[in-house]
């Protein structure tokens, strides 16, 4: 495997870090404080979500997905995760998506939803910036929430959320615009959908 250009700067994910990440559980993350700092372990609840310079490199959800797919050699997992790291690119995209992304993430966290995967950044066919976030529902390990966010006019985000149960989609919330103070509304509505789903399935 060719060496990642980031590993040559001393930024590496190790097998020991992955084992600690696994023990941390949902919401555990490996981050870089900036594009040249060493990778460190933390939890989504401890991130400064208003600071795009804290780049998420890898998450507990990424690790458990790889383990479920049959990859169980920790050194190989660590090498592949290091190779996939693109902190400079991800920082650029995170800044481009603007303050509403951080606001949405903060409100989701306040409602018991913790980032647990590395964000997937991309561009739409029209060239707009977009990100796919995945949240773990605190205390409900089988439930995750996907949030697809696309940069709209001004600082607004077009957001669509999905609820998954053991990876199976069970609910899709219509797309809405997030800007200013209404990020709280999206998180509240998602939280209400989760509670409704749990109530129906516990009856």
Tab-separated table of C-alpha atoms in Angstrom, residues 21-153:
chain	number	residue	atom	x	y	z
A	21	UNK	CA	-12.005	3.947	19.382
A	22	UNK	CA	-13.912	0.666	19.408
A	23	UNK	CA	-14.025	0.679	23.208
A	24	UNK	CA	-15.221	4.301	23.199
A	25	UNK	CA	-18.430	3.253	21.450
A	26	UNK	CA	-20.841	5.248	19.240
A	27	UNK	CA	-19.827	8.875	18.957
A	28	UNK	CA	-16.128	8.051	19.260
A	29	UNK	CA	-14.034	9.944	16.714
A	30	UNK	CA	-10.480	10.364	15.505
A	31	UNK	CA	-9.824	13.997	14.616
A	32	UNK	CA	-7.111	16.412	13.568
A	33	UNK	CA	-7.117	19.763	15.365
A	34	UNK	CA	-5.851	21.272	12.106
A	35	UNK	CA	-4.453	19.929	8.846
A	36	UNK	CA	-0.945	19.342	10.238
A	37	UNK	CA	-1.642	18.263	13.844
A	38	UNK	CA	-1.349	14.585	14.875
A	39	UNK	CA	-4.570	12.605	14.890
A	40	UNK	CA	-6.201	12.312	18.320
A	41	UNK	CA	-9.108	10.437	19.875
A	42	UNK	CA	-12.158	12.236	21.223
A	43	UNK	CA	-15.933	11.967	21.441
A	44	UNK	CA	-18.524	13.852	19.436
A	45	UNK	CA	-19.860	15.358	22.661
A	46	UNK	CA	-16.483	17.074	23.212
A	47	UNK	CA	-16.112	18.627	19.737
A	48	UNK	CA	-16.316	22.361	19.213
A	49	UNK	CA	-18.834	22.087	16.408
A	50	UNK	CA	-18.574	25.786	15.569
A	51	UNK	CA	-14.881	25.319	14.749
A	52	UNK	CA	-14.414	23.757	11.270
A	53	UNK	CA	-10.688	23.377	11.948
A	54	UNK	CA	-11.427	20.254	14.024
A	55	UNK	CA	-11.495	17.797	11.126
A	56	UNK	CA	-13.136	14.405	11.657
A	57	UNK	CA	-10.830	11.753	10.200
A	58	UNK	CA	-12.559	8.495	11.200
A	59	UNK	CA	-15.408	7.410	13.434
A	60	UNK	CA	-16.663	4.505	15.505
A	61	UNK	CA	-19.336	3.909	12.875
A	62	UNK	CA	-16.716	3.602	10.134
A	63	UNK	CA	-14.804	1.059	12.219
A	64	UNK	CA	-17.797	-1.115	13.070
A	65	UNK	CA	-18.828	-1.092	9.406
A	66	UNK	CA	-15.407	-2.398	8.353
A	67	UNK	CA	-15.463	-5.054	11.079
A	68	UNK	CA	-18.953	-6.156	9.986
A	69	UNK	CA	-17.643	-6.511	6.418
A	70	UNK	CA	-15.107	-9.060	7.647
A	71	UNK	CA	-11.965	-6.938	7.928
A	72	UNK	CA	-10.452	-7.789	11.300
A	73	UNK	CA	-6.733	-7.174	10.906
A	74	UNK	CA	-6.324	-4.002	12.933
A	75	UNK	CA	-3.062	-2.930	11.324
A	76	UNK	CA	-4.667	-3.164	7.873
A	77	UNK	CA	-7.658	-1.158	9.060
A	78	UNK	CA	-5.341	1.491	10.478
A	79	UNK	CA	-3.334	1.740	7.245
A	80	UNK	CA	-6.484	2.029	5.134
A	81	UNK	CA	-7.997	4.669	7.406
A	82	UNK	CA	-4.773	6.681	7.283
A	83	UNK	CA	-4.653	6.387	3.506
A	84	UNK	CA	-8.240	7.625	3.198
A	85	UNK	CA	-7.628	10.688	5.383
A	86	UNK	CA	-7.926	13.993	3.530
A	87	UNK	CA	-7.872	16.680	6.248
A	88	UNK	CA	-7.013	19.584	3.930
A	89	UNK	CA	-9.830	18.742	1.521
A	90	UNK	CA	-12.340	18.120	4.304
A	91	UNK	CA	-11.429	21.386	6.028
A	92	UNK	CA	-12.010	23.265	2.764
A	93	UNK	CA	-15.447	21.689	2.322
A	94	UNK	CA	-16.409	22.196	5.961
A	95	UNK	CA	-15.618	25.903	5.761
A	96	UNK	CA	-17.466	26.204	2.451
A	97	UNK	CA	-20.654	24.749	3.970
A	98	UNK	CA	-20.648	27.539	6.520
A	99	UNK	CA	-21.998	28.219	9.997
A	100	UNK	CA	-25.420	26.512	9.537
A	101	UNK	CA	-23.689	23.105	9.400
A	102	UNK	CA	-22.112	23.662	12.805
A	103	UNK	CA	-25.432	24.958	14.166
A	104	UNK	CA	-27.296	21.901	12.932
A	105	UNK	CA	-24.684	19.549	14.398
A	106	UNK	CA	-24.875	21.339	17.754
A	107	UNK	CA	-28.664	21.055	17.934
A	108	UNK	CA	-28.595	17.407	16.888
A	109	UNK	CA	-26.098	16.729	19.677
A	110	UNK	CA	-28.274	18.591	22.181
A	111	UNK	CA	-31.086	16.158	21.286
A	112	UNK	CA	-28.948	13.070	21.946
A	113	UNK	CA	-27.556	12.485	18.457
A	114	UNK	CA	-23.766	12.175	18.205
A	115	UNK	CA	-21.663	12.261	15.041
A	116	UNK	CA	-20.182	8.785	14.639
A	117	UNK	CA	-18.836	8.573	11.048
A	118	UNK	CA	-16.352	10.555	9.060
A	119	UNK	CA	-18.381	13.141	7.086
A	120	UNK	CA	-18.518	12.465	3.346
A	121	UNK	CA	-17.989	15.693	1.398
A	122	UNK	CA	-18.763	16.108	-2.288
A	123	UNK	CA	-20.196	18.458	-4.934
A	124	UNK	CA	-23.609	18.171	-6.550
A	125	UNK	CA	-24.018	18.031	-10.329
A	126	UNK	CA	-24.688	21.772	-10.149
A	127	UNK	CA	-21.435	22.319	-8.258
A	128	UNK	CA	-22.915	23.021	-4.810
A	129	UNK	CA	-21.037	21.829	-1.728
A	130	UNK	CA	-22.604	18.932	0.158
A	131	UNK	CA	-21.916	16.649	3.101
A	132	UNK	CA	-23.389	13.400	4.385
A	133	UNK	CA	-23.312	13.179	8.190
A	134	UNK	CA	-24.234	10.125	10.263
A	135	UNK	CA	-25.323	10.400	13.893
A	136	UNK	CA	-25.639	7.688	16.517
A	137	UNK	CA	-28.653	7.944	18.773
A	138	UNK	CA	-27.453	8.021	22.357
A	139	UNK	CA	-28.630	4.983	24.379
A	140	UNK	CA	-30.203	3.377	21.271
A	141	UNK	CA	-27.262	1.681	19.585
A	142	UNK	CA	-29.217	0.217	16.659
A	143	UNK	CA	-30.555	3.572	15.477
A	144	UNK	CA	-28.613	6.039	13.331
A	145	UNK	CA	-29.620	9.239	11.586
A	146	UNK	CA	-28.284	10.325	8.213
A	147	UNK	CA	-28.306	14.005	7.303
A	148	UNK	CA	-27.639	15.107	3.743
A	149	UNK	CA	-26.765	18.824	3.650
A	150	UNK	CA	-26.330	20.887	0.488
A	151	UNK	CA	-25.185	24.512	0.468
A	152	UNK	CA	-27.972	26.672	-0.933
A	153	UNK	CA	-28.215	30.402	-1.644
